Short mmCIF file of C-alpha atoms and ligand atoms in Angstrom, two decimals:
data_model
loop_
_atom_site.label_atom_id
_atom_site.label_comp_id
_atom_site.label_asym_id
_atom_site.label_seq_id
_atom_site.Cartn_x
_atom_site.Cartn_y
_atom_site.Cartn_z
CA MET A 19 35.28 -119.70 -41.57
CA THR A 20 33.09 -121.65 -44.03
CA SER A 21 33.19 -120.56 -47.66
CA ASP A 22 29.50 -119.53 -47.39
CA LEU A 23 30.27 -117.20 -44.54
CA HIS A 24 33.32 -115.87 -46.32
CA HIS A 25 31.09 -115.07 -49.29
CA VAL A 26 28.59 -113.29 -47.04
CA PHE A 27 31.31 -111.22 -45.34
CA ASN A 28 32.69 -110.24 -48.74
CA GLN A 29 29.22 -109.17 -49.88
CA ILE A 30 28.90 -106.96 -46.79
CA ALA A 31 32.38 -105.45 -47.29
CA ASP A 32 31.58 -104.70 -50.96
CA GLY A 33 28.27 -103.11 -50.02
CA LEU A 34 29.80 -100.92 -47.33
CA ALA A 35 32.72 -99.84 -49.54
CA GLY A 36 30.34 -99.14 -52.44
CA PRO A 37 26.79 -97.86 -51.85
CA GLY A 38 27.18 -97.92 -48.06
CA TYR A 39 24.78 -100.75 -47.32
CA ALA A 40 24.23 -104.48 -47.83
CA VAL A 41 21.22 -106.80 -47.58
CA ILE A 42 22.12 -110.42 -46.85
CA ASP A 43 19.79 -113.42 -47.33
CA PRO A 44 20.16 -115.31 -45.16
CA PHE A 45 22.56 -114.22 -42.44
CA LEU A 46 20.83 -116.49 -39.92
CA SER A 47 19.32 -119.77 -41.08
CA PRO A 48 15.57 -120.26 -40.45
CA ARG A 49 16.47 -122.62 -37.62
CA GLU A 50 18.87 -120.14 -36.01
CA ALA A 51 16.34 -117.31 -36.23
CA GLU A 52 13.59 -119.53 -34.83
CA ALA A 53 15.77 -120.52 -31.87
CA ILE A 54 16.40 -116.86 -31.04
CA LEU A 55 12.71 -116.01 -31.22
CA GLY A 56 11.91 -119.05 -29.05
CA SER A 57 13.84 -117.77 -26.02
CA ASP A 58 11.98 -116.66 -22.87
CA GLU A 59 13.03 -113.09 -23.58
CA PHE A 60 11.07 -113.01 -26.83
CA SER A 61 8.18 -115.24 -25.82
CA LYS A 62 7.18 -112.96 -22.94
CA PRO A 63 8.29 -109.60 -24.34
CA LYS A 64 5.91 -107.52 -22.21
CA LEU A 65 7.69 -108.77 -19.09
CA HIS A 66 11.20 -108.11 -20.29
CA PHE A 67 11.14 -105.16 -22.64
CA ARG A 68 10.96 -101.46 -22.02
CA LYS A 69 9.92 -98.62 -24.24
CA ALA A 70 12.77 -97.32 -26.38
CA GLY A 71 13.83 -93.68 -25.94
CA ILE A 72 15.31 -91.12 -28.27
CA GLY A 73 18.80 -89.67 -28.10
CA LYS A 74 21.56 -90.40 -25.63
CA GLU A 75 21.50 -87.55 -23.17
CA ASP A 76 17.78 -87.17 -23.02
CA LYS A 77 15.95 -90.48 -22.79
CA GLN A 78 12.68 -88.86 -23.59
CA ILE A 79 9.98 -91.17 -24.83
CA ASN A 80 8.24 -89.86 -27.86
CA GLU A 81 5.65 -92.09 -29.48
CA ALA A 82 5.38 -89.70 -32.39
CA ILE A 83 8.92 -90.72 -33.37
CA ARG A 84 9.30 -94.36 -32.35
CA GLY A 85 7.05 -96.99 -30.79
CA ASP A 86 9.31 -100.01 -30.35
CA TYR A 87 10.23 -101.88 -27.18
CA ILE A 88 13.81 -102.94 -26.59
CA GLN A 89 15.98 -105.01 -24.32
CA TRP A 90 19.79 -104.84 -24.46
CA ILE A 91 21.57 -108.16 -24.80
CA ASP A 92 24.20 -108.87 -22.18
CA PRO A 93 26.76 -110.97 -24.08
CA VAL A 94 27.69 -112.84 -20.91
CA THR A 95 24.21 -114.12 -20.06
CA ALA A 96 22.66 -114.22 -23.55
CA PRO A 97 20.93 -117.50 -24.48
CA ALA A 98 22.99 -119.86 -26.68
CA PRO A 99 21.18 -119.03 -29.96
CA GLU A 100 22.00 -115.34 -29.48
CA GLN A 101 25.62 -116.21 -28.70
CA VAL A 102 25.77 -117.77 -32.17
CA TYR A 103 24.63 -114.48 -33.68
CA LEU A 104 27.02 -112.40 -31.55
CA ARG A 105 29.95 -114.63 -32.48
CA ARG A 106 29.13 -114.28 -36.17
CA LEU A 107 29.03 -110.49 -35.82
CA HIS A 108 32.39 -110.49 -34.04
CA ASP A 109 33.82 -112.54 -36.91
CA LEU A 110 32.27 -110.02 -39.30
CA ILE A 111 33.85 -106.99 -37.64
CA ALA A 112 37.27 -108.73 -37.58
CA PHE A 113 36.84 -109.36 -41.32
CA LEU A 114 35.83 -105.75 -42.01
CA ASN A 115 38.71 -104.39 -39.94
CA GLU A 116 41.13 -106.43 -41.99
CA ASN A 117 39.58 -105.81 -45.40
CA LEU A 118 38.26 -102.25 -45.13
CA TYR A 119 40.84 -100.97 -42.62
CA LEU A 120 38.17 -100.10 -40.07
CA SER A 121 38.79 -100.06 -36.32
CA LEU A 122 35.61 -101.65 -35.03
CA LYS A 123 35.98 -102.95 -31.49
CA ASP A 124 32.64 -104.33 -30.35
CA VAL A 125 28.97 -104.83 -31.14
CA GLU A 126 26.04 -103.56 -29.05
CA ILE A 127 22.79 -105.35 -29.76
CA HIS A 128 19.24 -105.18 -28.46
CA ARG A 129 16.17 -107.32 -28.92
CA THR A 130 13.41 -105.31 -30.52
CA VAL A 131 9.64 -105.64 -30.66
CA TYR A 132 7.43 -103.28 -32.66
CA PRO A 133 3.84 -103.78 -31.48
CA VAL A 134 1.14 -103.63 -34.15
CA GLY A 135 0.79 -100.11 -35.56
CA THR A 136 4.11 -98.78 -34.26
CA PHE A 137 6.89 -97.31 -36.40
CA TYR A 138 10.18 -95.40 -36.27
CA ARG A 139 10.25 -92.14 -38.22
CA ARG A 140 13.07 -91.18 -40.57
CA HIS A 141 16.35 -90.83 -38.64
CA LEU A 142 20.12 -91.39 -38.55
CA ASP A 143 21.59 -93.84 -36.02
CA GLN A 144 24.44 -91.63 -34.85
CA PHE A 145 23.77 -89.46 -31.82
CA ARG A 146 24.59 -85.78 -31.98
CA LEU A 147 27.10 -86.04 -29.13
CA ASP A 148 28.37 -89.57 -29.76
CA ASP A 149 29.76 -90.91 -33.03
CA HIS A 150 30.88 -94.33 -31.82
CA ARG A 151 28.20 -96.13 -33.83
CA LYS A 152 29.80 -96.91 -37.17
CA LEU A 153 27.65 -99.66 -38.70
CA SER A 154 24.00 -100.43 -38.13
CA LEU A 155 23.17 -104.14 -38.11
CA ILE A 156 19.57 -105.36 -38.14
CA CYS A 157 18.50 -109.00 -38.37
CA TYR A 158 14.82 -109.91 -38.71
CA LEU A 159 13.15 -112.84 -36.98
CA ASN A 160 9.47 -113.14 -38.05
CA PRO A 161 8.71 -116.09 -40.34
CA ASP A 162 6.73 -115.65 -43.57
CA TRP A 163 6.50 -111.88 -43.65
CA ARG A 164 4.15 -110.65 -46.37
CA GLU A 165 4.18 -107.34 -48.24
CA GLU A 166 0.66 -106.37 -47.08
CA GLN A 167 1.75 -106.70 -43.44
CA GLY A 168 3.82 -103.50 -43.78
CA GLY A 169 6.77 -103.00 -41.44
CA GLN A 170 9.26 -102.39 -44.24
CA LEU A 171 12.57 -100.68 -43.56
CA ILE A 172 13.10 -97.76 -45.93
CA LEU A 173 16.65 -96.68 -46.70
CA TYR A 174 16.89 -93.14 -48.10
CA LEU A 175 19.62 -93.42 -50.72
CA PRO A 176 20.89 -90.79 -53.17
CA GLU A 177 19.18 -92.70 -56.01
CA GLY A 178 15.88 -92.97 -54.15
CA GLU A 179 14.09 -95.00 -51.51
CA LEU A 180 14.87 -98.68 -51.03
CA LYS A 181 12.09 -100.67 -49.31
CA ILE A 182 13.25 -103.78 -47.49
CA MET A 183 10.91 -106.44 -46.09
CA PRO A 184 11.72 -107.66 -42.57
CA GLU A 185 12.14 -111.30 -43.58
CA ARG A 186 13.35 -114.00 -41.19
CA GLY A 187 17.14 -114.39 -41.20
CA ARG A 188 17.78 -111.32 -43.36
CA LEU A 189 20.54 -108.95 -42.24
CA VAL A 190 20.63 -105.30 -43.25
CA CYS A 191 23.91 -103.52 -42.64
CA PHE A 192 24.60 -99.84 -43.39
CA ARG A 193 26.81 -96.92 -42.43
CA SER A 194 25.29 -95.34 -39.34
CA ASP A 195 26.62 -91.85 -40.11
CA GLN A 196 25.28 -91.69 -43.65
CA ILE A 197 22.06 -93.51 -44.33
CA GLU A 198 18.77 -92.10 -43.10
CA HIS A 199 16.08 -94.71 -42.68
CA GLU A 200 12.58 -95.33 -41.39
CA VAL A 201 10.43 -98.25 -40.17
CA LEU A 202 6.88 -98.32 -41.53
CA PRO A 203 3.99 -99.41 -39.29
CA ALA A 204 3.04 -103.09 -39.49
CA ASN A 205 -0.22 -104.88 -38.85
CA ARG A 206 1.69 -107.71 -37.21
CA GLU A 207 4.10 -107.69 -34.27
CA ARG A 208 7.62 -107.30 -35.66
CA TYR A 209 10.70 -108.91 -34.07
CA SER A 210 14.36 -108.23 -34.72
CA LEU A 211 17.83 -107.95 -33.27
CA THR A 212 19.10 -104.43 -33.76
CA GLY A 213 22.57 -103.18 -33.11
CA TRP A 214 25.71 -101.40 -34.00
CA ALA A 215 29.37 -102.07 -34.58
CA VAL A 216 31.18 -99.49 -32.47
CA ASP A 217 34.77 -98.26 -32.35
CA ARG A 218 35.08 -98.30 -28.57
CA LEU A 219 35.80 -101.18 -26.23
CA PRO A 220 32.98 -102.75 -24.24
CA GLU A 221 32.27 -101.21 -20.87
CA LEU A 222 33.33 -103.32 -17.91
CA ARG A 223 30.34 -105.22 -16.61
C1 OGA B 327 16.63 -98.61 -35.28
C2 OGA B 327 16.12 -98.91 -36.64
C3 OGA B 327 15.29 -100.49 -38.29
C4 OGA B 327 14.49 -101.75 -38.41
O1 OGA B 327 16.32 -99.36 -34.32
O2 OGA B 327 17.37 -97.61 -35.13
O3 OGA B 327 16.23 -98.05 -37.46
O4 OGA B 327 14.23 -102.18 -39.56
N1 OGA B 327 15.59 -100.13 -36.94
O5 OGA B 327 14.09 -102.31 -37.40
MN1 MN B 328 17.80 -96.69 -36.94
#
């Protein structure tokens, strides 16, 4: 592990052990983020993505709650730039297991597109009937995001709201069982990789 990465992993561990979240700039370099966004999957999102649902048992689509489109990443067939990201997350969960005594086993990640004007209302990432999601991990891909374009992530913390811009290469990590959050509408299409560190083994594929 490079000393830069070691520093980043320590920052994340400190954030999770303290306030329950961390914002890392950058987690992916501009070049790495650009390579991910350049894949066929992201360049023709309408062909590949499907509307995200709500809840685990009931995949009901409710535009009043969320408007994003998603596509799950299969770690076996993922393009090389995404493999780089997945490998870094696996290194991260090994580090957190060792340093915070967690028992994270895998990461589950999807590509995400929020079309212009869409949002995700205030929610928690743990399902009512499934508490395997322990950490939420979101990495943003759009270059040169500007405040007036909207699309901020809001974390609802005990001390108040924290607004985070979806800037290229930035990683936001937080405890899935504790931190309610929301995605504000944007006037620009918004791209990210969204996922969770889970405490169960991957399903056989
Ligand atoms: C989610 C989510 C936040 C973001 O997909 O559950 O809350 O900033 N995403 O994209
Ligand atoms: Mn969420």
